[in-house]
Coordinates of C-alpha atoms in Angstrom, one line a residue:
M472 CA 135.4 111.1 113.5
C473 CA 135.5 112.7 110.1
K474 CA 137.6 115.9 109.9
E475 CA 139.0 117.9 107.0
A476 CA 142.5 116.8 106.2
M477 CA 145.7 118.9 105.9
L478 CA 148.2 119.0 103.1
Y479 CA 145.9 118.5 100.0
E480 CA 144.6 120.5 97.1
T481 CA 141.4 120.3 95.1
L482 CA 141.7 119.5 91.4
E483 CA 139.2 119.4 88.5
N484 CA 136.0 117.4 88.7
N485 CA 136.3 117.4 92.5
D486 CA 139.4 115.2 92.5
V487 CA 141.9 115.9 95.2
H488 CA 145.7 115.6 95.4
C489 CA 147.0 114.5 98.8
F490 CA 150.6 115.4 99.4
L491 CA 150.8 114.2 103.0
C492 CA 153.0 111.2 102.0
N493 CA 155.0 110.3 98.9
H494 CA 152.3 108.3 97.3
H495 CA 150.9 111.6 96.2
C496 CA 147.4 110.1 95.8
R497 CA 145.0 111.6 93.2
I498 CA 141.7 110.7 94.8
K499 CA 138.3 110.8 93.0
D500 CA 135.2 112.0 94.7
G501 CA 133.9 109.2 97.1
D502 CA 137.2 107.3 97.0
T503 CA 140.0 106.9 99.6
G504 CA 143.7 107.1 99.2
F505 CA 146.2 104.3 99.3
C506 CA 146.1 104.4 103.1
K507 CA 142.3 104.0 103.1
V508 CA 141.9 106.5 105.9
R509 CA 141.7 109.7 103.9
K510 CA 138.5 110.1 101.8
N511 CA 137.4 112.6 99.2
I512 CA 133.9 113.8 100.0
G513 CA 132.7 116.3 97.5
G514 CA 136.1 117.6 96.6
K515 CA 137.2 118.0 100.2
L516 CA 139.7 115.5 101.6
N517 CA 138.8 114.2 105.1
T518 CA 140.7 112.1 107.6
L519 CA 138.7 109.2 109.0
A520 CA 141.3 108.5 111.7
Y521 CA 140.8 111.6 113.8
G522 CA 140.2 110.7 117.5
K523 CA 139.8 107.0 116.9
V524 CA 142.4 105.2 119.1
V525 CA 143.0 101.5 118.7
A526 CA 145.9 101.4 121.1
A527 CA 147.0 103.5 124.1
N528 CA 149.6 102.5 126.6
S529 CA 152.4 103.9 128.8
D530 CA 155.6 102.4 127.4
P531 CA 159.3 102.8 128.2
I532 CA 160.8 105.1 125.7
E533 CA 163.3 102.4 125.0
K534 CA 160.5 100.3 123.5
K535 CA 160.1 102.7 120.5
P536 CA 163.1 102.1 120.4
L537 CA 164.8 105.4 121.4
Y538 CA 167.9 105.0 123.5
H539 CA 169.3 108.5 123.4
F540 CA 166.0 110.4 124.0
L541 CA 164.9 110.9 127.6
P542 CA 166.2 107.4 128.7
G543 CA 164.4 105.7 131.5
S544 CA 161.2 107.7 131.0
L545 CA 157.7 106.7 130.0
S546 CA 156.1 107.6 126.7
F547 CA 152.3 107.6 126.3
S548 CA 151.9 105.7 123.1
I549 CA 148.8 105.9 120.8
A550 CA 147.8 104.6 117.4
T551 CA 144.8 104.6 115.0
M552 CA 144.1 102.1 112.3
G553 CA 145.9 102.2 109.0
C554 CA 149.2 102.5 107.2
N555 CA 150.5 103.9 103.9
F556 CA 152.7 100.7 103.5
H557 CA 151.5 97.1 103.1
C558 CA 154.5 95.2 104.4
G559 CA 154.0 91.4 104.4
F560 CA 156.2 91.1 107.5
C561 CA 154.3 93.8 109.6
Q562 CA 154.4 92.9 113.3
N563 CA 151.3 95.1 114.0
W564 CA 149.3 94.0 110.9
Q565 CA 146.1 93.5 112.9
I566 CA 145.8 97.3 113.4
S567 CA 147.9 98.7 110.5
Q568 CA 146.2 96.9 107.6
I569 CA 142.7 97.8 106.5
E570 CA 141.5 95.1 104.1
E571 CA 138.0 96.4 103.5
E572 CA 137.5 98.9 100.6
G573 CA 135.4 102.0 101.0
V574 CA 135.2 102.2 104.8
S575 CA 133.4 105.2 106.1
E576 CA 134.3 104.9 109.8
L577 CA 137.3 103.3 111.5
P578 CA 137.1 101.2 114.6
G579 CA 138.5 102.5 117.8
R580 CA 137.5 104.4 120.9
S581 CA 137.0 108.2 121.0
F582 CA 139.9 109.9 122.6
S583 CA 140.4 113.7 122.1
P584 CA 143.9 115.3 121.9
K585 CA 143.2 117.0 125.2
Q586 CA 142.3 113.7 126.9
I587 CA 145.5 112.1 125.5
V588 CA 147.7 114.9 127.1
A589 CA 145.8 114.5 130.4
E590 CA 146.3 110.7 130.4
A591 CA 150.0 111.2 129.6
Q592 CA 150.5 113.6 132.5
K593 CA 148.4 111.3 134.8
A594 CA 150.7 108.4 134.0
G595 CA 153.9 110.4 134.6
C596 CA 155.0 110.3 131.0
K597 CA 157.5 112.7 129.6
S598 CA 156.5 112.3 126.0
I599 CA 153.7 111.2 123.7
A600 CA 154.6 108.6 121.0
Y601 CA 152.7 108.2 117.8
T602 CA 153.5 104.6 117.1
Y603 CA 152.4 101.0 116.6
T604 CA 150.9 102.0 113.2
E605 CA 152.2 104.8 110.9
P606 CA 151.6 108.3 112.4
T607 CA 151.7 110.0 109.0
I608 CA 148.2 108.6 108.2
F609 CA 146.7 110.1 111.4
F610 CA 148.7 113.3 110.9
E611 CA 146.0 115.8 111.8
Y612 CA 145.2 114.0 115.0
A613 CA 148.9 113.7 115.9
Y614 CA 149.5 117.4 115.0
D615 CA 146.7 118.7 117.2
T616 CA 147.8 116.4 120.1
A617 CA 151.5 117.3 119.7
R618 CA 150.7 121.0 119.8
L619 CA 148.8 120.6 123.1
A620 CA 151.5 118.3 124.4
K621 CA 154.2 120.9 123.9
E622 CA 152.1 123.5 125.6
A623 CA 151.9 121.1 128.6
G624 CA 155.7 120.5 128.6
L625 CA 155.6 117.1 127.0
A626 CA 157.8 116.0 124.1
N627 CA 156.5 114.3 121.0
V628 CA 157.9 111.2 119.2
F629 CA 157.1 109.7 115.8
V630 CA 157.8 106.0 115.2
T631 CA 157.6 106.0 111.4
N632 CA 158.3 104.4 108.1
G633 CA 159.6 107.8 106.9
F634 CA 157.5 108.0 103.8
M635 CA 155.9 111.4 104.7
T636 CA 156.6 114.4 102.4
K637 CA 159.0 117.2 103.3
Q638 CA 155.9 119.5 103.6
A639 CA 154.5 117.2 106.3
L640 CA 157.8 117.2 108.3
E641 CA 158.1 121.0 108.0
T642 CA 154.5 121.4 109.2
V643 CA 154.9 119.4 112.3
S644 CA 158.6 120.1 113.0
D645 CA 158.0 122.8 115.7
H646 CA 156.2 120.2 117.8
L647 CA 158.2 117.1 117.0
D648 CA 161.2 116.2 119.1
A649 CA 162.3 112.8 118.0
C650 CA 161.7 110.1 115.4
N651 CA 162.6 106.5 115.1
V652 CA 162.6 105.7 111.3
D653 CA 162.3 102.2 110.0
L654 CA 164.8 101.9 107.2
K655 CA 163.5 98.6 106.0
S656 CA 166.0 98.0 103.1
F657 CA 168.5 99.8 100.9
N658 CA 166.9 98.2 97.8
N659 CA 164.2 100.1 95.9
E660 CA 162.8 96.9 94.5
F661 CA 162.3 95.6 98.0
Y662 CA 160.4 98.7 98.9
K663 CA 158.2 98.5 95.8
S664 CA 157.4 94.7 95.9
V665 CA 157.3 94.1 99.7
C666 CA 156.2 97.5 101.2
Q667 CA 154.5 99.1 98.1
G668 CA 156.6 102.2 98.7
R669 CA 160.0 103.6 97.5
L670 CA 163.4 104.0 99.1
K671 CA 164.4 107.5 98.2
P672 CA 161.7 109.4 100.1
V673 CA 162.6 107.5 103.3
L674 CA 166.3 108.5 102.9
D675 CA 165.2 112.1 102.2
S676 CA 163.1 112.1 105.3
I677 CA 166.0 111.0 107.5
R678 CA 168.1 113.8 106.1
T679 CA 165.3 116.3 106.5
M680 CA 164.6 115.3 110.1
K681 CA 168.3 115.8 110.9
A682 CA 168.4 119.2 109.2
L683 CA 165.2 120.3 111.1
G684 CA 166.9 119.5 114.4
I685 CA 164.7 116.5 115.2
W686 CA 166.5 113.8 117.1
V687 CA 166.7 110.7 114.8
E688 CA 167.3 107.0 115.5
V689 CA 167.0 104.4 112.8
T690 CA 165.8 100.8 113.0
T691 CA 166.3 98.0 110.5
L692 CA 164.4 94.8 110.9
I693 CA 166.7 92.2 109.2
I694 CA 164.8 89.5 107.4
P695 CA 166.6 86.4 106.3
E696 CA 167.1 86.1 102.5
Q697 CA 165.3 89.5 102.0
N698 CA 167.4 92.4 103.2
D699 CA 170.4 90.7 104.8
S700 CA 173.1 90.6 102.1
D701 CA 176.5 92.0 103.1
E702 CA 176.1 94.7 100.4
E703 CA 172.8 95.9 101.6
L704 CA 173.7 96.0 105.3
R705 CA 176.9 97.8 104.5
N706 CA 175.1 100.4 102.4
I707 CA 172.5 101.0 105.2
A708 CA 175.3 101.6 107.7
R709 CA 177.2 103.9 105.3
F710 CA 174.1 105.9 104.5
I711 CA 173.4 106.5 108.2
A712 CA 177.0 107.4 108.9
G713 CA 176.8 109.8 105.9
V714 CA 174.0 111.7 107.6
S715 CA 175.6 111.5 111.1
I716 CA 177.8 109.0 112.8
D717 CA 175.9 109.9 116.0
I718 CA 172.6 108.5 114.8
P719 CA 171.9 105.3 116.7
W720 CA 171.2 102.2 114.6
H721 CA 168.9 99.6 116.0
I722 CA 169.4 96.2 114.3
S723 CA 166.3 94.2 115.0
R724 CA 165.8 90.4 114.8
F725 CA 162.9 89.2 112.7
H726 CA 160.4 86.7 113.9
P727 CA 157.9 84.9 111.5
G728 CA 154.4 86.3 111.3
Y729 CA 151.6 87.7 109.1
Q730 CA 152.4 86.8 105.5
Y731 CA 156.0 85.7 106.4
N732 CA 155.1 82.7 108.5
D733 CA 157.3 80.4 106.4
A734 CA 160.4 82.5 107.1
Y735 CA 162.8 81.8 109.9
P736 CA 164.1 84.1 112.7
T737 CA 167.2 86.1 111.9
P738 CA 170.3 84.2 112.9
A739 CA 172.3 85.9 115.7
E740 CA 175.4 85.9 113.5
T741 CA 173.7 88.0 110.9
L742 CA 172.8 90.6 113.5
R743 CA 176.4 90.6 114.8
K744 CA 177.7 90.9 111.2
A745 CA 175.5 94.0 110.7
Y746 CA 176.9 95.4 114.0
T747 CA 180.4 95.0 112.8
M748 CA 179.6 96.7 109.5
G749 CA 178.1 99.6 111.4
K750 CA 181.2 100.0 113.4
E751 CA 183.3 99.8 110.2
A752 CA 181.2 102.6 108.7
G753 CA 182.0 104.7 111.8
L754 CA 178.7 104.6 113.6
H755 CA 179.1 105.4 117.3
F756 CA 176.0 103.7 118.6
I757 CA 174.6 100.4 117.4
Y758 CA 172.1 98.2 119.3
I759 CA 170.9 94.7 118.6
G760 CA 167.2 94.2 119.4
N761 CA 164.9 91.2 119.8
L762 CA 167.8 89.0 120.8
P763 CA 167.8 88.1 124.5
G764 CA 171.1 88.5 126.3
E765 CA 172.6 90.9 123.7
E766 CA 174.4 94.1 125.0
K767 CA 172.1 97.1 125.1
D768 CA 174.3 99.5 127.1
T769 CA 175.4 102.9 125.8
A770 CA 179.1 103.5 126.0
C771 CA 181.0 106.8 125.7
P772 CA 182.1 107.2 122.1
H773 CA 185.5 108.5 123.3
C774 CA 186.6 106.6 126.4
R775 CA 184.2 103.6 126.1
H776 CA 183.0 103.7 129.7
T777 CA 179.5 102.5 130.2
L778 CA 177.1 105.4 130.5
I779 CA 173.6 103.8 130.4
H780 CA 173.1 100.3 131.7
R781 CA 170.0 98.6 130.5
S782 CA 168.2 95.3 130.9
G783 CA 165.6 94.8 128.2
F784 CA 163.6 98.0 128.0
V785 CA 164.5 99.0 131.5
T786 CA 167.2 101.6 132.2
L787 CA 169.0 100.5 135.3
E788 CA 171.6 103.3 135.5
N789 CA 172.2 106.5 133.7
R790 CA 175.5 108.2 134.4
I791 CA 175.2 110.9 131.8
R792 CA 175.3 114.4 133.5
N793 CA 174.6 117.6 131.5
S794 CA 174.8 115.5 128.3
R795 CA 178.4 114.6 129.1
C796 CA 180.4 111.5 130.1
P797 CA 181.4 111.8 133.8
E798 CA 184.7 110.0 133.0
C799 CA 186.2 112.1 130.2
G800 CA 183.7 115.0 129.7
E801 CA 182.8 114.0 126.1
I802 CA 179.4 115.3 124.9
V803 CA 177.0 112.4 124.4
P804 CA 174.7 112.9 121.4
G805 CA 171.0 112.8 122.3
V806 CA 168.4 114.4 124.5
F807 CA 169.1 113.7 128.2

């Protein structure tokens, strides 16, 4: 479905300036932006992604991953085609990457915001997650759905690369409850060459989300020989701690795929090294992902008693009461 986009301005000669994300595309009449899902038609920017779902599932909220936001609940998860990054290691590249130039209609089944909210309620979900691909590129669709979701008593979650503009975050902030941000590296050259983005806007987004009162968790997919140096991992941990020591850091194991088939899985010792660096930086909550058998429980930051016991993406026990540890009364950061 073609629908007029938000967050753009018309320039001379029917060009448009899109300021939804930090690519700040200047798009000529008839062309699409970097994401290939926003098209200039006669000086009016249109989204091609509206209402065209390529994935819709009820997932554990822990799969996002969000460990301190409504743990043990289900989140109705949706995605459209497209992304504003082109990461060679993308694990959802089949739906995030649009190779064809000049597309006029995206694949997917029609699914209105109202229908999404109804399906989420029917499935017993407590939230809607805009995930699998980058929610920024289907912003209008997510915004309309999120507004209806809030009216229906549902929370809203973005799983995002964090490359949206401050204007985009401020526009959706009243309806957005939580974000998991992929902080892919702490090296701008990595962002430029591997993702075709930039580091600073992602760091700015994390700070802005925190300032807007959105619950934030951060994920770093550690790729061998790419973003796994001691300096880089230490800098990521220190940055997160500088925003808040209560932001959970998910350290995720890489598995070869897409354009990185010749790489090898992240060694367990690298993940544990990053964990140690996170603790040294003062972070209270660090979780290792994609490594079977690794500890996923949440402990009280004060007395270290186990508060949430997990197996995989399943919450087996949650002892938090009124956002406090039942042993020592310490407030546990998050939305419980």
